[in-house]
CSV table of C-alpha atoms in Angstrom, one decimal:
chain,number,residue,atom,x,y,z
A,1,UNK,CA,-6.5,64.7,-1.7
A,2,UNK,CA,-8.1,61.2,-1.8
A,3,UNK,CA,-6.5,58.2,-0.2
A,4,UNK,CA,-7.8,55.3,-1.7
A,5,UNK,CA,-6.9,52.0,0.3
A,6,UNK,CA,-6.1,48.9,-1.9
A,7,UNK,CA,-9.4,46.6,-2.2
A,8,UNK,CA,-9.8,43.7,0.1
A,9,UNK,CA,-8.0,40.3,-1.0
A,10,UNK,CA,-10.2,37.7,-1.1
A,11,UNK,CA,-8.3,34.3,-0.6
A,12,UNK,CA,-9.5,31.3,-2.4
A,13,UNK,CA,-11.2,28.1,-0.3
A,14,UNK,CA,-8.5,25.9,0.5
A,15,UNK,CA,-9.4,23.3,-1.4
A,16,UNK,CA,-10.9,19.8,0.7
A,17,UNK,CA,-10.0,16.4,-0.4
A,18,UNK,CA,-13.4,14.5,-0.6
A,19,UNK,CA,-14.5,12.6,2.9
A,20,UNK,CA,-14.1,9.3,2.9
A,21,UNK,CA,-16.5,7.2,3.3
A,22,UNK,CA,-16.7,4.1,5.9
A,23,UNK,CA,-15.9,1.5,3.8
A,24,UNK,CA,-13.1,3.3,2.5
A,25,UNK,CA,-11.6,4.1,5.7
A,26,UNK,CA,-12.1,0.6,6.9
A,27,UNK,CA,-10.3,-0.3,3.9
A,28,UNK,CA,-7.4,1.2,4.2
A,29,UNK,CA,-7.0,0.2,7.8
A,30,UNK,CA,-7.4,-2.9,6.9
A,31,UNK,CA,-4.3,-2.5,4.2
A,32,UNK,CA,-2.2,-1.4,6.6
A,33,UNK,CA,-3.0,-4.0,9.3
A,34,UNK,CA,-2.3,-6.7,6.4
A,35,UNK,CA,0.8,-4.9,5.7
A,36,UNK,CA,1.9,-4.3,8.9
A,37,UNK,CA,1.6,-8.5,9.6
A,38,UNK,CA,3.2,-9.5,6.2
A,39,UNK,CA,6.0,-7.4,6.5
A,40,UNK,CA,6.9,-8.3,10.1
A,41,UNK,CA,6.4,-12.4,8.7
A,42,UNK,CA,8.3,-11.7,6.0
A,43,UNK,CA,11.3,-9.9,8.2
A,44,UNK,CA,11.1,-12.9,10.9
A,45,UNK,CA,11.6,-15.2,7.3
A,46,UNK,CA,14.3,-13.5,6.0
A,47,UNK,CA,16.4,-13.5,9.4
A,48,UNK,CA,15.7,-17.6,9.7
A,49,UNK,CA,16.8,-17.9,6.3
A,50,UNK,CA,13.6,-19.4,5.7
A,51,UNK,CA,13.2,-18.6,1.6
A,52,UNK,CA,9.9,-20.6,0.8
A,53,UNK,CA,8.0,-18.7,3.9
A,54,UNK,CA,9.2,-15.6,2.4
A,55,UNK,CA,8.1,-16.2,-0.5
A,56,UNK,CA,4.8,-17.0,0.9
A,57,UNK,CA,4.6,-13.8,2.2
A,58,UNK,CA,5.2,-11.7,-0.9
A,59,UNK,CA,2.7,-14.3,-2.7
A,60,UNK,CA,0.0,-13.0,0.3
A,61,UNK,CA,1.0,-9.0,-0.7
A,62,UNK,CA,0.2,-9.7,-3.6
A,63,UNK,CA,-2.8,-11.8,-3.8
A,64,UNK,CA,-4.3,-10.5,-0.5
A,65,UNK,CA,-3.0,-7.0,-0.5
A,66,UNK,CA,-2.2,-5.0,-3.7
A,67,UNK,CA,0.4,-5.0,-6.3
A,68,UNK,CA,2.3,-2.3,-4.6
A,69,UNK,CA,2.3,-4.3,-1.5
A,70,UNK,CA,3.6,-7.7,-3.3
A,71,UNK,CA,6.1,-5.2,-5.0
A,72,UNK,CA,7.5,-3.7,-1.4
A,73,UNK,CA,8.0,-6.9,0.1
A,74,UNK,CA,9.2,-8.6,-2.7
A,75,UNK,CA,11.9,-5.6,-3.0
A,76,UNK,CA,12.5,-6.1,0.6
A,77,UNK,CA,13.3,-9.5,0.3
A,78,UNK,CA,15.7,-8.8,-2.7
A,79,UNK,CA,17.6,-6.1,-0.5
A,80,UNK,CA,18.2,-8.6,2.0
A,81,UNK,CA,19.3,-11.3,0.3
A,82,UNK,CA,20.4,-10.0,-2.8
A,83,UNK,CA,19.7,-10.2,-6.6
A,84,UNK,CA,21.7,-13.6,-6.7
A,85,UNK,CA,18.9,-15.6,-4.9
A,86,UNK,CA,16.2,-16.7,-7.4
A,87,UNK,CA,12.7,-15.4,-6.6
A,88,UNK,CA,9.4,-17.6,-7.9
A,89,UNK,CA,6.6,-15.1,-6.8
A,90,UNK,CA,3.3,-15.7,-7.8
A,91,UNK,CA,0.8,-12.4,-8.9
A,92,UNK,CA,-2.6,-12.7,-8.4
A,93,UNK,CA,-5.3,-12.7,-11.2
A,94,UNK,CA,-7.2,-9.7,-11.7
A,95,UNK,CA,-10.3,-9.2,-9.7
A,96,UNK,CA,-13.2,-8.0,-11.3
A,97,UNK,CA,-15.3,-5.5,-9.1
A,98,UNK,CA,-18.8,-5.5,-7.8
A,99,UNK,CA,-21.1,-3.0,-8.4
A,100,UNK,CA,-21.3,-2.9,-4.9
A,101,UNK,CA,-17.4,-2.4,-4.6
C-alpha cells in the first residue's frame, strides 16, 4: 500500500502596492496638513456665525487642496447650517501639469 501525501500548496505573493515615492509622500502630508487647517478654520467660522470666512475656507479646499476637499468642507458647512443658507463657492480652474509633476 502506497500513501501518497497531497502536494505542497504554494500560496500566491501577497500582492504590494507600489512604493511611493518622496514627492508623493510629501504630498500627501502636505494634503492632510492643508486639510487639517481648513477644516479646523472652517469649524471656528461656522460656530462665530461667520458665513463669508467660511466660505473662504471651502474656496481654499478647493483651489489650494482638491475637489474632494472643497466638496467635504463645503458639505460640512451645509450640515451645519443647513440647505436654507445660500452658498457662493468658487471652484478653481483646472491646472494643467508639468512634465515634471
Amino acid at each position: 500500500m502506497t500513501f501518497v501525501l497531497a502536494p505542497p500548496t504554494v500560496s500566491p505573493a501577497p500582492l504590494r502596492e507600489p512604493t511611493k515615492t518622496l514627492r508623493e509622500k510629501g504630498a500627501e502630508s502636505f494634503h492632510a496638513a492643508l486639510a487639517a487647517v481648513l477644516a479646523t478654520g472652517l469649524e471656528k467660522a461656522l460656530e462665530a456665525g461667520d458665513h463669508p470666512r467660511a466660505i473662504n475656507f471651502i474656496n481654499r479646499g478647493f483651489a489650494e487642496g482638491s475637489p474632494q476637499l472643497g466638496c467635504d468642507l463645503l458639505c460640512r458647512a451645509i450640515a451645519v447650517v443647513g440647505t436654507a443658507r445660500t452658498w457662493t463657492v468658487q471652484l478653481a480652474p483646472l491646472r494643467h501639469r508639468s512634465p515634471l509633476d
